[in-house]
Amino acid sequence: MDESTPDILAVRAQGLMKTFKGTRGLTKRFPGQCVLRGATIEIARGSALVLQGANGAGKTTLLRILATVVIADAGSAQIDGFDVRREPARVRERIGVAFVNERSIFWRLNAFENLMLFAATRGVPPSQRRQHIEIIGDQLGLNDLMSRRISDLSTGQRQRVILARAALGDPRVLLIDEPLRGLDDVGVEQVLKFLASRLAQGSSALIAAPTVTEFRGQPFSLARLSEGMVEPATWDGRGAA
Amino acid sequence: MGWSRSGVIRFSYIVWEFARKDFRILRSYRLSFVTGIVAAVYGIISFRFVSNLIGGTKYIGSSTDYFRFVVIGVVVAGIMRTSTITTASNARRDQVEGTLEILATQPVPLLALGLGWAIVPLLEEIAAGLLTLAIAVPLGFAGLNPNWAWTVLILLVTGILFMSIGFIGAAAVLAIQQGATVAGIAAAGMALVSGTVFPVAVLPGWLQVVSKLSPLTYALRAARTAILDGGNTSKVAGQTLILVAIAAVMLPLCLMVLRVAFDYARARGSLSRF
């Protein structure tokens, strides 16, 4: 596949369906949960889409499918033209992921050691890793925190480390779950600037969030995930675009 | 990532970074290594007295005495246990903490991920094993004819072999979350039938047949030959070759099982499960 083909979308998902199987407890069986019922989204290269949805709407599941860690029951999805199910290795080379889980970083390492580890997994050449991390750290206001253990950071600081990790290796597509969670006003501003600068550099992004007020005014599109389906939306709240 | 020269270099960098990560975490728990050594010393001293009690070579059917027999058994079984159980328990740790899911989004081969779970505990256990042998010298382990180069090679191959079996435990972690338990049961079973602290010859006939199916039997045989009869290079080489052959079959096989379990966990959405 020619990666420079202009009409290939950064993210394309069609009719994604996912039901998580029920579990059996000691005395009763818990029913399965249908999370996605045909979700479809398209994001052009260099664009960002904010996906709004209530808690439990399936935003994270959709992100996980695109990030190759959950397999959909039906439908298809491609990142930069590569199928998430059939070509997961190619997809992983192109995505930067930030899930809502502050335990997803190694708490007994400091921020710099965490980022060095993931710079290696992202394929950043050893000679460039330090500088690469400093540039991203600077954008997210992390450089003064680099020598501190993750366990000693605040929730908002950890969130910025997680976002910095997602940007390592300058991935073509960022898949980010609730990027503003736990951030103070300064942090929110830093992260929004950071996301805009990533778009300006040619990355694309899918951002999931339960509330979207802070994203208003940013160069992002908006969609809503409800009842397992994605519907286009506008920032003025007047329904479908 | 392909297996081109650049792919191999990148693979090595990733494994190196995983090892550094685990080493840093290990360093932050300094006491654990020391307590492990202290426990090993207590064990060795106990076996010294047991050896005095049962009297030299009477029960082991070879020219070496029981103390020498059992020290090597304890060291090799320790490497087996660590490689098998720690691989599975580290996979479970990453699953519970949520780091497994994020590692699964990285362009990293599954083998690198598996090595990342195993390599530092394995090297730590080999170091502890060699230290245990050194501690055993003044207690009656001296006067041997060891071939140390072959010994270290055998311990390494033993580690790789049982790390492969640990991948099955990691696969069980991904599938049913109980991998460390499964790996622990397998390790205990192997230690029982393979001639760790008593010779296989004392087992009932049917268990002696089972012992032939246990890879630990061959690891113990090779290690004992290298340490107790190291001058006999052709014998040591032959037994090492058997061990290498078992590892060469087990590694890809167990990696395949891990891959299937990984896809199963992706389908169930259980890469991150608390």
GROMACS .gro file of N, CA and C in nm, chain B residues 77-157:
model
  243
  318ALA      N    1   1.655  -2.641   4.009
  318ALA     CA    2   1.510  -2.632   4.031
  318ALA      C    3   1.469  -2.487   4.059
  319GLY      N    4   1.558  -2.411   4.124
  319GLY     CA    5   1.529  -2.269   4.148
  319GLY      C    6   1.517  -2.193   4.017
  320ILE      N    7   1.607  -2.222   3.925
  320ILE     CA    8   1.600  -2.157   3.794
  320ILE      C    9   1.472  -2.199   3.721
  321MET      N   10   1.439  -2.327   3.731
  321MET     CA   11   1.316  -2.376   3.669
  321MET      C   12   1.194  -2.303   3.726
  322ARG      N   13   1.190  -2.298   3.860
  322ARG     CA   14   1.073  -2.236   3.926
  322ARG      C   15   1.061  -2.089   3.887
  323THR      N   16   1.172  -2.017   3.893
  323THR     CA   17   1.167  -1.874   3.863
  323THR      C   18   1.124  -1.851   3.718
  324SER      N   19   1.188  -1.923   3.626
  324SER     CA   20   1.157  -1.903   3.485
  324SER      C   21   1.011  -1.934   3.457
  325THR      N   22   0.961  -2.040   3.516
  325THR     CA   23   0.824  -2.083   3.486
  325THR      C   24   0.721  -1.993   3.554
  326ILE      N   25   0.738  -1.974   3.684
  326ILE     CA   26   0.634  -1.903   3.759
  326ILE      C   27   0.642  -1.752   3.739
  327THR      N   28   0.764  -1.696   3.739
  327THR     CA   29   0.775  -1.550   3.730
  327THR      C   30   0.726  -1.498   3.596
  328THR      N   31   0.750  -1.574   3.489
  328THR     CA   32   0.700  -1.530   3.359
  328THR      C   33   0.548  -1.513   3.367
  329ALA      N   34   0.482  -1.612   3.425
  329ALA     CA   35   0.336  -1.606   3.435
  329ALA      C   36   0.292  -1.497   3.533
  330SER      N   37   0.362  -1.487   3.647
  330SER     CA   38   0.316  -1.389   3.746
  330SER      C   39   0.344  -1.245   3.700
  331ASN      N   40   0.452  -1.225   3.622
  331ASN     CA   41   0.476  -1.091   3.568
  331ASN      C   42   0.374  -1.054   3.461
  332ALA      N   43   0.330  -1.154   3.384
  332ALA     CA   44   0.222  -1.128   3.287
  332ALA      C   45   0.096  -1.087   3.362
  333ARG      N   46   0.069  -1.156   3.471
  333ARG     CA   47  -0.050  -1.124   3.552
  333ARG      C   48  -0.036  -0.983   3.614
  334ARG      N   49   0.087  -0.951   3.661
  334ARG     CA   50   0.111  -0.817   3.718
  334ARG      C   51   0.078  -0.710   3.614
  335ASP      N   52   0.129  -0.729   3.492
  335ASP     CA   53   0.103  -0.630   3.386
  335ASP      C   54  -0.045  -0.625   3.350
  336GLN      N   55  -0.111  -0.741   3.357
  336GLN     CA   56  -0.254  -0.744   3.325
  336GLN      C   57  -0.334  -0.667   3.430
  337VAL      N   58  -0.300  -0.691   3.556
  337VAL     CA   59  -0.375  -0.627   3.666
  337VAL      C   60  -0.347  -0.477   3.669
  338GLU      N   61  -0.222  -0.438   3.646
  338GLU     CA   62  -0.187  -0.296   3.658
  338GLU      C   63  -0.229  -0.216   3.534
  339GLY      N   64  -0.258  -0.284   3.425
  339GLY     CA   65  -0.300  -0.212   3.305
  339GLY      C   66  -0.185  -0.184   3.209
  340THR      N   67  -0.063  -0.222   3.249
  340THR     CA   68   0.051  -0.197   3.159
  340THR      C   69   0.052  -0.298   3.043
  341LEU      N   70  -0.009  -0.415   3.064
  341LEU     CA   71  -0.011  -0.514   2.956
  341LEU      C   72  -0.088  -0.460   2.836
  342GLU      N   73  -0.202  -0.398   2.864
  342GLU     CA   74  -0.284  -0.347   2.754
  342GLU      C   75  -0.209  -0.241   2.674
  343ILE      N   76  -0.139  -0.153   2.744
  343ILE     CA   77  -0.068  -0.047   2.672
  343ILE      C   78   0.053  -0.106   2.598
  344LEU      N   79   0.117  -0.205   2.658
  344LEU     CA   80   0.229  -0.271   2.588
  344LEU      C   81   0.178  -0.341   2.461
  345ALA      N   82   0.053  -0.391   2.468
  345ALA     CA   83  -0.003  -0.460   2.352
  345ALA      C   84  -0.034  -0.364   2.237
  346THR      N   85  -0.040  -0.234   2.265
  346THR     CA   86  -0.063  -0.137   2.157
  346THR      C   87   0.069  -0.093   2.093
  347GLN      N   88   0.180  -0.141   2.147
  347GLN     CA   89   0.311  -0.099   2.095
  347GLN      C   90   0.355  -0.193   1.982
  348PRO      N   91   0.432  -0.140   1.888
  348PRO     CA   92   0.483  -0.227   1.780
  348PRO      C   93   0.598  -0.314   1.830
  349VAL      N   94   0.562  -0.409   1.914
  349VAL     CA   95   0.661  -0.493   1.982
  349VAL      C   96   0.625  -0.640   1.956
  350PRO      N   97   0.721  -0.723   1.913
  350PRO     CA   98   0.690  -0.865   1.894
  350PRO      C   99   0.653  -0.932   2.026
  351LEU      N  100   0.569  -1.033   2.016
  351LEU     CA  101   0.524  -1.104   2.135
  351LEU      C  102   0.642  -1.166   2.209
  352LEU      N  103   0.742  -1.213   2.134
  352LEU     CA  104   0.860  -1.274   2.198
  352LEU      C  105   0.932  -1.171   2.286
  353ALA      N  106   0.939  -1.045   2.238
  353ALA     CA  107   1.005  -0.941   2.318
  353ALA      C  108   0.927  -0.917   2.447
  354LEU      N  109   0.796  -0.919   2.435
  354LEU     CA  110   0.711  -0.901   2.554
  354LEU      C  111   0.735  -1.015   2.653
  355GLY      N  112   0.739  -1.138   2.601
  355GLY     CA  113   0.763  -1.255   2.685
  355GLY      C  114   0.900  -1.250   2.750
  356LEU      N  115   1.001  -1.215   2.672
  356LEU     CA  116   1.137  -1.203   2.729
  356LEU      C  117   1.139  -1.095   2.836
  357GLY      N  118   1.063  -0.988   2.810
  357GLY     CA  119   1.055  -0.880   2.908
  357GLY      C  120   1.003  -0.928   3.042
  358TRP      N  121   0.911  -1.024   3.040
  358TRP     CA  122   0.858  -1.077   3.166
  358TRP      C  123   0.961  -1.163   3.238
  359ALA      N  124   1.051  -1.226   3.162
  359ALA     CA  125   1.133  -1.333   3.218
  359ALA      C  126   1.279  -1.298   3.242
  360ILE      N  127   1.334  -1.206   3.164
  360ILE     CA  128   1.480  -1.203   3.154
  360ILE      C  129   1.550  -1.161   3.284
  361VAL      N  130   1.499  -1.059   3.351
  361VAL     CA  131   1.569  -1.014   3.473
  361VAL      C  132   1.553  -1.115   3.587
  362PRO      N  133   1.430  -1.167   3.612
  362PRO     CA  134   1.421  -1.271   3.716
  362PRO      C  135   1.509  -1.391   3.686
  363LEU      N  136   1.521  -1.426   3.557
  363LEU     CA  137   1.603  -1.541   3.520
  363LEU      C  138   1.751  -1.514   3.550
  364LEU      N  139   1.799  -1.396   3.508
  364LEU     CA  140   1.939  -1.363   3.534
  364LEU      C  141   1.965  -1.352   3.684
  365GLU      N  142   1.867  -1.299   3.756
  365GLU     CA  143   1.879  -1.287   3.902
  365GLU      C  144   1.891  -1.426   3.965
  366GLU      N  145   1.811  -1.520   3.916
  366GLU     CA  146   1.812  -1.656   3.972
  366GLU      C  147   1.941  -1.729   3.937
  367ILE      N  148   1.993  -1.705   3.815
  367ILE     CA  149   2.120  -1.768   3.778
  367ILE      C  150   2.232  -1.714   3.868
  368ALA      N  151   2.230  -1.582   3.891
  368ALA     CA  152   2.330  -1.523   3.980
  368ALA      C  153   2.317  -1.581   4.121
  369ALA      N  154   2.191  -1.593   4.168
  369ALA     CA  155   2.168  -1.649   4.301
  369ALA      C  156   2.214  -1.795   4.306
  370GLY      N  157   2.193  -1.868   4.196
  370GLY     CA  158   2.234  -2.008   4.189
  370GLY      C  159   2.385  -2.023   4.199
  371LEU      N  160   2.457  -1.939   4.126
  371LEU     CA  161   2.603  -1.946   4.129
  371LEU      C  162   2.655  -1.907   4.268
  372LEU      N  163   2.588  -1.809   4.329
  372LEU     CA  164   2.625  -1.767   4.464
  372LEU      C  165   2.599  -1.881   4.564
  373THR      N  166   2.488  -1.950   4.542
  373THR     CA  167   2.454  -2.064   4.629
  373THR      C  168   2.563  -2.172   4.620
  374LEU      N  169   2.608  -2.199   4.497
  374LEU     CA  170   2.715  -2.298   4.479
  374LEU      C  171   2.841  -2.255   4.554
  375ALA      N  172   2.871  -2.123   4.545
  375ALA     CA  173   2.990  -2.072   4.614
  375ALA      C  174   2.976  -2.087   4.766
  376ILE      N  175   2.855  -2.058   4.815
  376ILE     CA  176   2.830  -2.069   4.959
  376ILE      C  177   2.841  -2.215   5.005
  377ALA      N  178   2.805  -2.306   4.914
  377ALA     CA  179   2.805  -2.449   4.949
  377ALA      C  180   2.947  -2.507   4.958
  378VAL      N  181   3.045  -2.438   4.896
  378VAL     CA  182   3.182  -2.492   4.892
  378VAL      C  183   3.238  -2.522   5.031
  379PRO      N  184   3.235  -2.427   5.124
  379PRO     CA  185   3.291  -2.459   5.257
  379PRO      C  186   3.209  -2.562   5.334
  380LEU      N  187   3.088  -2.590   5.287
  380LEU     CA  188   3.003  -2.688   5.358
  380LEU      C  189   3.021  -2.830   5.302
  381GLY      N  190   3.114  -2.846   5.207
  381GLY     CA  191   3.137  -2.981   5.157
  381GLY      C  192   3.116  -2.996   5.007
  382PHE      N  193   3.107  -2.883   4.936
  382PHE     CA  194   3.083  -2.889   4.792
  382PHE      C  195   3.216  -2.883   4.715
  383ALA      N  196   3.328  -2.879   4.787
  383ALA     CA  197   3.458  -2.861   4.722
  383ALA      C  198   3.510  -2.993   4.666
  384GLY      N  199   3.626  -2.987   4.603
  384GLY     CA  200   3.692  -3.106   4.552
  384GLY      C  201   3.625  -3.165   4.430
  385LEU      N  202   3.560  -3.079   4.353
  385LEU     CA  203   3.489  -3.127   4.233
  385LEU      C  204   3.573  -3.100   4.109
  386ASN      N  205   3.519  -3.139   3.996
  386ASN     CA  206   3.587  -3.113   3.870
  386ASN      C  207   3.490  -3.042   3.776
  387PRO      N  208   3.449  -2.919   3.814
  387PRO     CA  209   3.343  -2.854   3.735
  387PRO      C  210   3.396  -2.792   3.606
  388ASN      N  211   3.309  -2.785   3.508
  388ASN     CA  212   3.338  -2.709   3.387
  388ASN      C  213   3.244  -2.589   3.389
  389TRP      N  214   3.295  -2.474   3.434
  389TRP     CA  215   3.207  -2.359   3.462
  389TRP      C  216   3.145  -2.301   3.337
  390ALA      N  217   3.218  -2.301   3.226
  390ALA     CA  218   3.162  -2.246   3.102
  390ALA      C  219   3.038  -2.326   3.060
  391TRP      N  220   3.052  -2.460   3.064
  391TRP     CA  221   2.937  -2.544   3.029
  391TRP      C  222   2.825  -2.528   3.132
  392THR      N  223   2.864  -2.512   3.258
  392THR     CA  224   2.763  -2.497   3.364
  392THR      C  225   2.676  -2.373   3.340
  393VAL      N  226   2.743  -2.261   3.311
  393VAL     CA  227   2.667  -2.137   3.288
  393VAL      C  228   2.579  -2.152   3.164
  394LEU      N  229   2.633  -2.216   3.060
  394LEU     CA  230   2.555  -2.238   2.937
  394LEU      C  231   2.431  -2.324   2.968
  395ILE      N  232   2.453  -2.429   3.046
  395ILE     CA  233   2.340  -2.519   3.080
  395ILE      C  234   2.234  -2.444   3.162
  396LEU      N  235   2.280  -2.361   3.256
  396LEU     CA  236   2.183  -2.286   3.338
  396LEU      C  237   2.105  -2.188   3.250
  397LEU      N  238   2.173  -2.127   3.152
  397LEU     CA  239   2.105  -2.034   3.061
  397LEU      C  240   2.002  -2.106   2.976
  398VAL      N  241   2.043  -2.219   2.918
  398VAL     CA  242   1.949  -2.295   2.834
  398VAL      C  243   1.832  -2.345   2.919
   0.00000   0.00000   0.00000
